[in-house]
mmCIF file of C-alpha atoms in Angstrom:
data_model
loop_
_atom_site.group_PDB
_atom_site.id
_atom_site.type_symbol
_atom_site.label_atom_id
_atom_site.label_comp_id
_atom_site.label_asym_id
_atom_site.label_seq_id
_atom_site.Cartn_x
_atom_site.Cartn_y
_atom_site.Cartn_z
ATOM 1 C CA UNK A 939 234.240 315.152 4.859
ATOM 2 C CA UNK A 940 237.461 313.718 3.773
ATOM 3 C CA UNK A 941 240.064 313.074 5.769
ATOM 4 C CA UNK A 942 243.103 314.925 5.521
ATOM 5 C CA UNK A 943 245.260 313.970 8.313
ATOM 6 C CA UNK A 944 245.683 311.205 10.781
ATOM 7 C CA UNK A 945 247.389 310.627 13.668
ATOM 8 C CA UNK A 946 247.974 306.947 14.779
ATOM 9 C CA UNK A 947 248.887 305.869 18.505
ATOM 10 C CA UNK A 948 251.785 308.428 18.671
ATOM 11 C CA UNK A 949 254.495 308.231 21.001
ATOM 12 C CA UNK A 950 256.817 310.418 21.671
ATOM 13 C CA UNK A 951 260.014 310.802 24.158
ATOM 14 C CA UNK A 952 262.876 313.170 24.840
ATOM 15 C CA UNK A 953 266.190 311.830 25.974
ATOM 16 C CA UNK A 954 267.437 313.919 29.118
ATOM 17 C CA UNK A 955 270.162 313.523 31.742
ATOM 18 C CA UNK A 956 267.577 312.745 34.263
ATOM 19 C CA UNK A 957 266.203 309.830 31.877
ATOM 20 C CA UNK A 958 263.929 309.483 29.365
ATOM 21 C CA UNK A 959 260.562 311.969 29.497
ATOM 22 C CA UNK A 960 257.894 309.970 27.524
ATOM 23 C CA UNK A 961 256.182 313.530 26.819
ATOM 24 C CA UNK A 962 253.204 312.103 23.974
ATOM 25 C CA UNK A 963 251.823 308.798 25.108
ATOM 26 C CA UNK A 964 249.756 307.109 22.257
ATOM 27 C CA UNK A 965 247.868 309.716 21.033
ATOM 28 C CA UNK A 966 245.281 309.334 18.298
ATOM 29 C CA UNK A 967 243.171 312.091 16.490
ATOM 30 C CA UNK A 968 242.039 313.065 12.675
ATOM 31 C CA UNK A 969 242.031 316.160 11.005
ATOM 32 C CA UNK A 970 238.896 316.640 8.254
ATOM 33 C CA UNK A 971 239.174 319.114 5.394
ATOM 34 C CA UNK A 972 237.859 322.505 6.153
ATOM 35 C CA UNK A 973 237.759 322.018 9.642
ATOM 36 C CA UNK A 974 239.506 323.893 13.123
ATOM 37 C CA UNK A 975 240.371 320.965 15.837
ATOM 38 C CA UNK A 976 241.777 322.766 18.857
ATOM 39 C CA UNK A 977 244.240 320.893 20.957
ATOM 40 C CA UNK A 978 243.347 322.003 24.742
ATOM 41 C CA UNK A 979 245.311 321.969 27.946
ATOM 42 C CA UNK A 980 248.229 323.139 30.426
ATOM 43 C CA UNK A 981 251.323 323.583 29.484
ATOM 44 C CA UNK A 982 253.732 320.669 29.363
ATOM 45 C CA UNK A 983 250.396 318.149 28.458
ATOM 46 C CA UNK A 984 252.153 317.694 25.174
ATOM 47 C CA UNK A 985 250.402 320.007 22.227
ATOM 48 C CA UNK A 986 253.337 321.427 20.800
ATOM 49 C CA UNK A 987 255.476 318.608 20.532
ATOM 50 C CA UNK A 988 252.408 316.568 18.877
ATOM 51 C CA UNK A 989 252.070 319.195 16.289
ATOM 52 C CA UNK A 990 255.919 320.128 15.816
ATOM 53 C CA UNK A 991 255.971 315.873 15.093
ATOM 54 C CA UNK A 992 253.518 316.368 12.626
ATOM 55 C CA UNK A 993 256.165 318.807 10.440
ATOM 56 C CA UNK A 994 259.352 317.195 12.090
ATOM 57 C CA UNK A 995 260.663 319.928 13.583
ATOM 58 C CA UNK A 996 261.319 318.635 16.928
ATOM 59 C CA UNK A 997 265.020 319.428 18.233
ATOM 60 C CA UNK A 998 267.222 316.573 16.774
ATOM 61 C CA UNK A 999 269.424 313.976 18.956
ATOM 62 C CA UNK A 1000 267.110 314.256 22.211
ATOM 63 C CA UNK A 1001 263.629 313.584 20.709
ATOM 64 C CA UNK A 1002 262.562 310.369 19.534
ATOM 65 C CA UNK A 1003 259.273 309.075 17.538
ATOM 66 C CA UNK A 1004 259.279 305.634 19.279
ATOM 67 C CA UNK A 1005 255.863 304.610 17.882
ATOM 68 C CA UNK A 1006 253.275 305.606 15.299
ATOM 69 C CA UNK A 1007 251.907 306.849 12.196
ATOM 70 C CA UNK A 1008 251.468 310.468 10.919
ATOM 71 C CA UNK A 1009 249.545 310.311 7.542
ATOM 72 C CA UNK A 1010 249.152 312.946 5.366
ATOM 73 C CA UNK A 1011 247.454 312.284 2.441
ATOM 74 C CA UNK A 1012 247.564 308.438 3.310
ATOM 75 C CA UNK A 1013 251.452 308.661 3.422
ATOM 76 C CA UNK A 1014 253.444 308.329 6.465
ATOM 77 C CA UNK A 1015 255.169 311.654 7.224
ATOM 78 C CA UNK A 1016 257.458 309.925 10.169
ATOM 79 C CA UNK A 1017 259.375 307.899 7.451
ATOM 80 C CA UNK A 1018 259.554 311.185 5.596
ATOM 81 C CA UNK A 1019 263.567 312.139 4.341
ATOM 82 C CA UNK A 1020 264.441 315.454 5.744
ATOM 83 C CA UNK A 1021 264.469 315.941 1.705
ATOM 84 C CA UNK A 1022 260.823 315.422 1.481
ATOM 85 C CA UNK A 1023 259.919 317.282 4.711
ATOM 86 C CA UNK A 1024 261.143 320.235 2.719
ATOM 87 C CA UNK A 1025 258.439 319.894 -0.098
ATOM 88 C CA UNK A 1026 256.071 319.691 2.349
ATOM 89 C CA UNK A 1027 256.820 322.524 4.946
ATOM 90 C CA UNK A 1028 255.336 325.827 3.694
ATOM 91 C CA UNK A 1029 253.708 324.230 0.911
ATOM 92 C CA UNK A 1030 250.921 322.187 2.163
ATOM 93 C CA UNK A 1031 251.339 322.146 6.120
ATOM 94 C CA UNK A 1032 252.149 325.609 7.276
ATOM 95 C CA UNK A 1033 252.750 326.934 10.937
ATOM 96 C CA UNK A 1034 251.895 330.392 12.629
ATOM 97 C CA UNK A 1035 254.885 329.863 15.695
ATOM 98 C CA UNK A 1036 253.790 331.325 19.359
ATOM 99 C CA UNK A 1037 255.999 335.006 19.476
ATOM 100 C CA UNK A 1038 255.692 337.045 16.505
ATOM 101 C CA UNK A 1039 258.097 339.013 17.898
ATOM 102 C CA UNK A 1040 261.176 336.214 17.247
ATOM 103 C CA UNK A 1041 259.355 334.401 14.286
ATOM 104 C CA UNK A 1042 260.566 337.414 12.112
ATOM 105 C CA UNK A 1043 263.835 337.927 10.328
ATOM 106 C CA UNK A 1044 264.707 341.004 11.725
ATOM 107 C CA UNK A 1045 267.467 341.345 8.996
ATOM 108 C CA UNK A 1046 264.689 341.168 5.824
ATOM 109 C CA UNK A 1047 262.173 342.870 4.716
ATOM 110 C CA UNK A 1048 258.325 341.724 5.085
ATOM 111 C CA UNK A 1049 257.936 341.496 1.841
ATOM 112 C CA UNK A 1050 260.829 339.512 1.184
ATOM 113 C CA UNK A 1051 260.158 337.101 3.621
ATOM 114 C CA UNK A 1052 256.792 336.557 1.939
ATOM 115 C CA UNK A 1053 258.237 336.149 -0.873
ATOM 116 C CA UNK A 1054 260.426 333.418 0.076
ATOM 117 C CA UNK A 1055 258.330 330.722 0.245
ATOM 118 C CA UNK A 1056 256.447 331.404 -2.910
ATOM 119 C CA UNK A 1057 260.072 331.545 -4.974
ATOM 120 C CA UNK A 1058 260.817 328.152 -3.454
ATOM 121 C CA UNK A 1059 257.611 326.101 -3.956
ATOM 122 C CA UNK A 1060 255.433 327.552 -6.127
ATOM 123 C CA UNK A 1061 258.557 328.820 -8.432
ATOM 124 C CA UNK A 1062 256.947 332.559 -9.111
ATOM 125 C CA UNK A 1063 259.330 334.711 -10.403
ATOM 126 C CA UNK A 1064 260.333 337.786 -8.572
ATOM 127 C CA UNK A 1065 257.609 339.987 -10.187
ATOM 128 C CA UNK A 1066 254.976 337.847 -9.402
ATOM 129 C CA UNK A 1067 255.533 336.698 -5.813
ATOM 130 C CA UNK A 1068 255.695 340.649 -4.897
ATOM 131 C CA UNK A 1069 252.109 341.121 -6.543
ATOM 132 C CA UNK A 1070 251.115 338.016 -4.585
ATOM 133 C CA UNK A 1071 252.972 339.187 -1.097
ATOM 134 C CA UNK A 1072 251.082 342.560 -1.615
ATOM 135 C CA UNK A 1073 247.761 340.986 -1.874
ATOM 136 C CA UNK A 1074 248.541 338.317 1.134
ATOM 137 C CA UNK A 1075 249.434 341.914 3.286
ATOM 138 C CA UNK A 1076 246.173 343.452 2.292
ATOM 139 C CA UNK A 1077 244.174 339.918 2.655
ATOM 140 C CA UNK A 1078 245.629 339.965 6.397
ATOM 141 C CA UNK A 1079 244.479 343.638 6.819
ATOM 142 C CA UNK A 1080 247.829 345.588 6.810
ATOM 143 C CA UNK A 1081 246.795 348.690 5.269
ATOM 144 C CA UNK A 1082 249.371 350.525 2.392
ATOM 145 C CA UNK A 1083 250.572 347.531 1.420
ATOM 146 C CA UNK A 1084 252.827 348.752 -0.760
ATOM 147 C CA UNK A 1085 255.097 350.818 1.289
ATOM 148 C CA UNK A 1086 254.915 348.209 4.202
ATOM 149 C CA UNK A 1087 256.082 345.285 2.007
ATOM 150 C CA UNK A 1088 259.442 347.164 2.055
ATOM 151 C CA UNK A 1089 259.755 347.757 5.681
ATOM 152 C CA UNK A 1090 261.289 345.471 8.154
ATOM 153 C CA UNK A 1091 259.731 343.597 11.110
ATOM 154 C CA UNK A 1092 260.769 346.661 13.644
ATOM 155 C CA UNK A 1093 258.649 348.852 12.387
ATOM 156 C CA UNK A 1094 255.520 346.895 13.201
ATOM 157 C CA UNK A 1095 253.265 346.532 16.055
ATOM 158 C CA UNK A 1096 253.388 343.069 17.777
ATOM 159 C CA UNK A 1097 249.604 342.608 16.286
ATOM 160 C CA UNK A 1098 250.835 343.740 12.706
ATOM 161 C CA UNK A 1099 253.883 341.098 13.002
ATOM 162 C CA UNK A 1100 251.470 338.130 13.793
ATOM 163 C CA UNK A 1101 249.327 339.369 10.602
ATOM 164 C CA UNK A 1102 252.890 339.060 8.787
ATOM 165 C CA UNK A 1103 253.784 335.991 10.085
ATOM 166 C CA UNK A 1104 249.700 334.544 8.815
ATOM 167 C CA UNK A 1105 250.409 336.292 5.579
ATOM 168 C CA UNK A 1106 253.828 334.005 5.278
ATOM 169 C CA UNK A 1107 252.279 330.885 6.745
ATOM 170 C CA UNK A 1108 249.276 330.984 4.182
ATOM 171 C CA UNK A 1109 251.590 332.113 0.787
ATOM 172 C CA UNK A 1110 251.196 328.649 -0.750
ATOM 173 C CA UNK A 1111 248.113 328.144 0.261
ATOM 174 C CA UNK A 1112 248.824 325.076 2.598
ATOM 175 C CA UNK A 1113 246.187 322.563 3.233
ATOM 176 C CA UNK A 1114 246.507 322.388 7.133
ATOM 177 C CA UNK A 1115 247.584 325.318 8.860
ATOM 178 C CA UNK A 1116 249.148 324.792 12.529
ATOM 179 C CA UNK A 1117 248.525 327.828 14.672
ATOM 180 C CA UNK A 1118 250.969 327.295 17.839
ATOM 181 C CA UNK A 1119 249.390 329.404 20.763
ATOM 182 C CA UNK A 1120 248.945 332.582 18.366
ATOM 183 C CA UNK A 1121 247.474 334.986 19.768
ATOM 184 C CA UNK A 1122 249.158 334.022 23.381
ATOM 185 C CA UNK A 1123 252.121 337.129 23.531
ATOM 186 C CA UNK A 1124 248.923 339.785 22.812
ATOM 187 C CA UNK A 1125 247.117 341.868 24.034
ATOM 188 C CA UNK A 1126 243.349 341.012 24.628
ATOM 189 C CA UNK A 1127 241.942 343.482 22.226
ATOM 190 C CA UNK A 1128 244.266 342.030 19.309
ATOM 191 C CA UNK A 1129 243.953 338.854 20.128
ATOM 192 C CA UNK A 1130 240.080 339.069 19.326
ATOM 193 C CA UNK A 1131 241.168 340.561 15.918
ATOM 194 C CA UNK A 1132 243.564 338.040 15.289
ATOM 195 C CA UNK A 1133 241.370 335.457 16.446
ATOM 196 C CA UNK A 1134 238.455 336.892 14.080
ATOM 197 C CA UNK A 1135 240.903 337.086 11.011
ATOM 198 C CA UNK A 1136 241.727 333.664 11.084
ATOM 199 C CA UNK A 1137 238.036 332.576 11.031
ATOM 200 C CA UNK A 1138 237.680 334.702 8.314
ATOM 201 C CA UNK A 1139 241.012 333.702 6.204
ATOM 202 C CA UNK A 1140 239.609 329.619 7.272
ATOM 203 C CA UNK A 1141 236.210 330.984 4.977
ATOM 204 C CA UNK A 1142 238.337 332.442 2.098
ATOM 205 C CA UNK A 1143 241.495 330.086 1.376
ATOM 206 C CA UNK A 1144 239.638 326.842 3.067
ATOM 207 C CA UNK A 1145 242.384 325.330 4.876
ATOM 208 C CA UNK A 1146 242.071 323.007 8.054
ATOM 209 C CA UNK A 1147 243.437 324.576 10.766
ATOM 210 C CA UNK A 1148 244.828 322.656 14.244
ATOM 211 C CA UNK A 1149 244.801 325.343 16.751
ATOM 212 C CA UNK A 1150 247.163 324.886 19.889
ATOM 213 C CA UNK A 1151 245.804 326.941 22.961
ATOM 214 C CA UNK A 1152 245.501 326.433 26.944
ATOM 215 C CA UNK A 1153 242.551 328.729 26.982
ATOM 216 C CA UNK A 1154 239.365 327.044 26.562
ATOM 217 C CA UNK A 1155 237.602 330.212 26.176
ATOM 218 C CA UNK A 1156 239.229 331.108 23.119
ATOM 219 C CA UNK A 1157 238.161 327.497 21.820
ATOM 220 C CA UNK A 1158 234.360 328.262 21.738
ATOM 221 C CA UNK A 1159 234.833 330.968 18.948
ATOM 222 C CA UNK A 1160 237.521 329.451 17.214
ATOM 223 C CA UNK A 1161 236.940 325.467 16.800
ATOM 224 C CA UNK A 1162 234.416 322.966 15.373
ATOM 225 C CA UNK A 1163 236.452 320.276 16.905
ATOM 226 C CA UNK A 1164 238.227 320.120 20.584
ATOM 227 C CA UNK A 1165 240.831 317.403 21.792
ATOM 228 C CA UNK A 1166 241.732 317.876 25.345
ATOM 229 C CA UNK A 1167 245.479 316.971 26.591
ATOM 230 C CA UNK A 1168 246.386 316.191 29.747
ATOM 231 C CA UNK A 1169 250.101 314.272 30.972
ATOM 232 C CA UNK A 1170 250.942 313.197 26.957
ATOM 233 C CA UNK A 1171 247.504 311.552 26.044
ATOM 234 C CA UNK A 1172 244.044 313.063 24.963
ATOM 235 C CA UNK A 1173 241.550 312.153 27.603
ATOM 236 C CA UNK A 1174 239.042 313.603 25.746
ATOM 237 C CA UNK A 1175 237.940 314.667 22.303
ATOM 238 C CA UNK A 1176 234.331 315.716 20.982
ATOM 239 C CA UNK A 1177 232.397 318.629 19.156
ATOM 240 C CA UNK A 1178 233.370 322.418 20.772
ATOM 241 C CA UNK A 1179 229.816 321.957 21.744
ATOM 242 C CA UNK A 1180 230.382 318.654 23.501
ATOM 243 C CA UNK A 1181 233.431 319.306 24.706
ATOM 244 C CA UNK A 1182 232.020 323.367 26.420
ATOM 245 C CA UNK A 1183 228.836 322.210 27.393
ATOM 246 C CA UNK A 1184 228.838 318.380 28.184
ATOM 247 C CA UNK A 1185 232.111 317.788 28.939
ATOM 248 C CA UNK A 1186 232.915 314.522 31.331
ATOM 249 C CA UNK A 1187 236.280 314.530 32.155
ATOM 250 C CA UNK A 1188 236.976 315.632 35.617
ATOM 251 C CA UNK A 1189 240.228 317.783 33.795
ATOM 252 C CA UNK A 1190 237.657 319.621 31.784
ATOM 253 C CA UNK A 1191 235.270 320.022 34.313
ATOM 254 C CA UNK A 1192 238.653 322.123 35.840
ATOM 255 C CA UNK A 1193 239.636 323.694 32.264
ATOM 256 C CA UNK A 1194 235.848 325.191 32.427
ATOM 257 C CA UNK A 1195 236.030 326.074 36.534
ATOM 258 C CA UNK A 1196 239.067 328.102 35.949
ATOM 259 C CA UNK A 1197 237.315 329.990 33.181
ATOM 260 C CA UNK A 1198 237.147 333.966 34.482
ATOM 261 C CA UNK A 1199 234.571 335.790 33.703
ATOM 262 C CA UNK A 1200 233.089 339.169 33.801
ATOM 263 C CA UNK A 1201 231.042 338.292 37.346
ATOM 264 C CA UNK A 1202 234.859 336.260 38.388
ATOM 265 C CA UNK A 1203 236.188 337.936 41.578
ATOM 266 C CA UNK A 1204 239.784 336.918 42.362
ATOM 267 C CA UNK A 1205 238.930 335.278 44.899
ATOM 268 C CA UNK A 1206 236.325 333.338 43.199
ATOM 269 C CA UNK A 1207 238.671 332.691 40.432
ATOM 270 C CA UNK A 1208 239.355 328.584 40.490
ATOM 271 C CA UNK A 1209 242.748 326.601 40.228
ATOM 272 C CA UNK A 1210 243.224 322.737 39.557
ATOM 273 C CA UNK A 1211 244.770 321.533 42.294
ATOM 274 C CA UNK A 1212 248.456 319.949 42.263
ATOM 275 C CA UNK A 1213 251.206 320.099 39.191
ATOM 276 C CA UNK A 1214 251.186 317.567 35.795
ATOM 277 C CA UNK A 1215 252.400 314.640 35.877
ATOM 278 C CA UNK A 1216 256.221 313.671 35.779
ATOM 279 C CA UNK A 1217 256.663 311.968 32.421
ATOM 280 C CA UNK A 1218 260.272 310.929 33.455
ATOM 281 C CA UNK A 1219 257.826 308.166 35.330
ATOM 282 C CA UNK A 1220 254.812 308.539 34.214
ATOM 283 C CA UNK A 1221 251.695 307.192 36.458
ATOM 284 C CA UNK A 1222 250.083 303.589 36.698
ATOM 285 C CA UNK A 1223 246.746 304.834 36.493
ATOM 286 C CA UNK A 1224 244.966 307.728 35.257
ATOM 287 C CA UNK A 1225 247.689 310.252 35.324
ATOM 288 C CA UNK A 1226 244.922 313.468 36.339
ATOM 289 C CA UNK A 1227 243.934 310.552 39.632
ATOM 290 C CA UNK A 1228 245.936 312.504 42.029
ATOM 291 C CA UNK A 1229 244.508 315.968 41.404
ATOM 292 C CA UNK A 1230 241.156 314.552 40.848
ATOM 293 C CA UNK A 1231 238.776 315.368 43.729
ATOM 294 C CA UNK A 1232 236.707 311.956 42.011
ATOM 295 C CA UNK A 1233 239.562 310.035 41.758
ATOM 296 C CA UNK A 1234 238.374 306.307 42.445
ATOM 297 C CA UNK A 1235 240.957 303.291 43.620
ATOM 298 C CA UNK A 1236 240.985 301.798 40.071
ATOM 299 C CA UNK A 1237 242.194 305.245 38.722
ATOM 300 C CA UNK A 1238 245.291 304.836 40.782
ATOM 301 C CA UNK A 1239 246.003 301.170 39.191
ATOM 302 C CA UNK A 1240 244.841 301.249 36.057
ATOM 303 C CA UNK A 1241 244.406 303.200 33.375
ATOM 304 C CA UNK A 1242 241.000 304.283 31.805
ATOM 305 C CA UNK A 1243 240.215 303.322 28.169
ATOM 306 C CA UNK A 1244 238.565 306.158 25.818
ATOM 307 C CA UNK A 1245 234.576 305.495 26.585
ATOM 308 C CA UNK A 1246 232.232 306.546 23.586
ATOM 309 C CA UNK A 1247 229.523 309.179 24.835
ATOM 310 C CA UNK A 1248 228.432 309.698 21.080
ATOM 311 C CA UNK A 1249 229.324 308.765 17.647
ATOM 312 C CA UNK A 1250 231.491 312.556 17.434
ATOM 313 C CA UNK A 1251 232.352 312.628 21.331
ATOM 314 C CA UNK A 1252 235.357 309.996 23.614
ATOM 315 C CA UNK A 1253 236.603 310.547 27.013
ATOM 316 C CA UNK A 1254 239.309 308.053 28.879
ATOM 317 C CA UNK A 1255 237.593 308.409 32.574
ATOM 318 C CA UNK A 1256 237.014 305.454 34.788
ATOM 319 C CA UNK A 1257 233.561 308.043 35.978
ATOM 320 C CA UNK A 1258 232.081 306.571 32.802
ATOM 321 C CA UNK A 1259 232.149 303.456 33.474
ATOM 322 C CA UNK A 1260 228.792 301.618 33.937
ATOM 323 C CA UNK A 1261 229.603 300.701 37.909
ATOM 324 C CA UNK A 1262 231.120 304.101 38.655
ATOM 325 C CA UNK A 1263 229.430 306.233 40.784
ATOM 326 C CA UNK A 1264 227.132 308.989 39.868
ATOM 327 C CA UNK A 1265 229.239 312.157 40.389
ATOM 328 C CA UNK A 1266 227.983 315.626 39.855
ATOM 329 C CA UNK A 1267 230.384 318.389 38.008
ATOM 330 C CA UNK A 1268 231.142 321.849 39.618
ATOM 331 C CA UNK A 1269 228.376 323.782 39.478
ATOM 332 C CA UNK A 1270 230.431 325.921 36.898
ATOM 333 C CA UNK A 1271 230.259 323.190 34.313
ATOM 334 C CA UNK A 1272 226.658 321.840 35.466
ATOM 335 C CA UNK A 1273 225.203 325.444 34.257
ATOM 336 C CA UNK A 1274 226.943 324.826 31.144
ATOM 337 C CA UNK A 1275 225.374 321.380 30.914
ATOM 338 C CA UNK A 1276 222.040 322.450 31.584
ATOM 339 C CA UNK A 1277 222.353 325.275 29.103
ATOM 340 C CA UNK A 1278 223.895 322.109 26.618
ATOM 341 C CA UNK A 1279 220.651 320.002 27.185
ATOM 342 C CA UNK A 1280 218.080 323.171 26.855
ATOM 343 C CA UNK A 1281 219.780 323.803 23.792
ATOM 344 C CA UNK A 1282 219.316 320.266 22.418
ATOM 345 C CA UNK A 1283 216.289 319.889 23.715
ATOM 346 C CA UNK A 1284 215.043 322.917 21.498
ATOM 347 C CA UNK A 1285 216.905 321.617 18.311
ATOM 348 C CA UNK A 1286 214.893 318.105 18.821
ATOM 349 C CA UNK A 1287 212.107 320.266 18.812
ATOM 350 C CA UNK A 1288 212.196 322.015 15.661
ATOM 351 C CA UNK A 1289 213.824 325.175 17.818
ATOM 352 C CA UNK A 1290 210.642 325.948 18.696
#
């Protein structure tokens, strides 16, 4: 597969009264063609602001790219003129924002605000980005497309305004789409359908897609790729099968804990212990050491580099180090593990 995008040892910091919050701390990752990597993690571990780098659209005077290399299509994007960010926006990287609700105009029609990008970059005339809005509205599955092109965001359901706001994101057919926490400000039942149309929009139009979510159940349906995020860095990055059913980070041994499900009583129902880190001064060590029940004294002085567990599959955790001791996951995650080495088991054997 080639690759499409890549990010390069990306730091990041915001410039506050209280100091200076280093918020992305040298993150790395690469986005194929016709792939879904999901970022993973709480909020405040730094997935928005990696992605929002990645079209330059974080908030100007406090934020700061002190480090690192965004390539798209082997060019830098970081040294990219505001000019040049323009031709790109829309056009080839494309983003679905968290509240459909306030991503609207509420002053324009739908289908004019369809339309817009398509008269900008792909210079259609009037008559022809209309035909192509209406078929983007019916692609999406908004039904009578033709009277709901003229109506304004108002008069749609909170599920039918995300479906607007894919239809806009996808009108130039951009070649990574950035979904930031879509499906978050729905309800359960629409975010399935949401969740469903994407996959099946990813089929059709073949875009990569880097999806931004804090719940790793969504991830297993949605992503062939998983990075998880945890105080500014990825600590760990692997196939949504590695990453859901051999995962070896403590923090996504807690990601999976806190997982409900249908058998999850509340009082069963598991929390990480402790807050994130404080990135004003961030932590010597490994910044998850002091809510990690396996925390060892070198996590507390130094910090872990990213140890290969296969040729697809990293994690930075000092457990995976050849002298560490052997630890054993939550019994949450070892069930998953089992289930992970049954399953490979049977592939090495033909399925049989």
């Amino acid at each position: 597969m080639k690759k499409l995008l890549e990010v390069k040892d990306l730091n990041i910091s915001f410039h506050t009264f209280a100091g200076e919050v280093q918020a992305i701390r040298g993150v790395n990752f690469d986005l194929y063609e016709g792939e879904t990597l999901a970022i993973v993690g709480e909020s405040g571990s730094g997935k928005s602001v990696t992605t929002k780098s990645i079209m330059q659209l974080l908030p100007p005077g406090n934020s700061e790219i002190k480090a690192g290399e965004i390539l798209f299509n082997d060019k830098d994007i970081v040294k990219a003129s505001e000019k040049e960010m323009q031709k790109i926006r829309g056009k080839d990287i494309s983003m679905i924002f968290q509240d459909p609700m306030t991503s609207l105009n509420p002053t324009m029609t739908i289908g004019k605000q369809i339309m817009e990008p398509l008269l900008k970059h792909r210079k259609l005339s009037k008559a022809e980005a209309k035909e192509r809005a209406l078929k983007l509205l019916d692609l999406v599955g908004i039904p009578k497309p033709e009277i709901r092109i003229k109506q304004y965001p108002h008069q749609f359901s909170g599920g039918m305004r995300q479906r607007v706001v894919i239809a806009i994101a996808l009108a130039c057919t951009p070649k990574v789409l950035i979904a930031d926490e879509p499906t978050t400000a729905l309800d359960v039942t629409i975010q399935g359908q949401i969740l469903d149309l994407m996959k099946e929009l990813q089929k059709r139009i073949e875009t990569s897609i880097i999806f931004i979510t804090h719940d790793l159940g969504v991830v297993a349906n949605v992503a062939d790729r998983v990075a998880v995020m945890y105080g500014g860095k990825i600590v760990e990055i692997g196939t949504v099968d590695e990453i859901y059913y051999n995962p070896q980070h403590p923090y996504t041994w807690g990601l999976i804990s806190s997982m409900p499900s249908l058998d999850t009583t509340e009082e069963e129902l598991y929390v990480i212990p402790g807050t994130p880190p404080d990135l004003l001064n961030p932590p010597k060590g490994d910044a998850f050491a002091p809510r990690n029940p396996y925390a060892m004294k070198i996590d507390l002085e130094e910090e872990p580099p990213m140890f290969k567990v296969s040729d697809t599959h990293y994690a930075a955790t000092w457990l995976l180090h050849p002298d560490a001791p052997k630890v054993e996951p939550p019994l949450a995650v070892k069930e998953r593990m089992d289930k992970f080495q049954e399953k490979q088991a049977g592939s090495l054997n033909g399925g049989k």
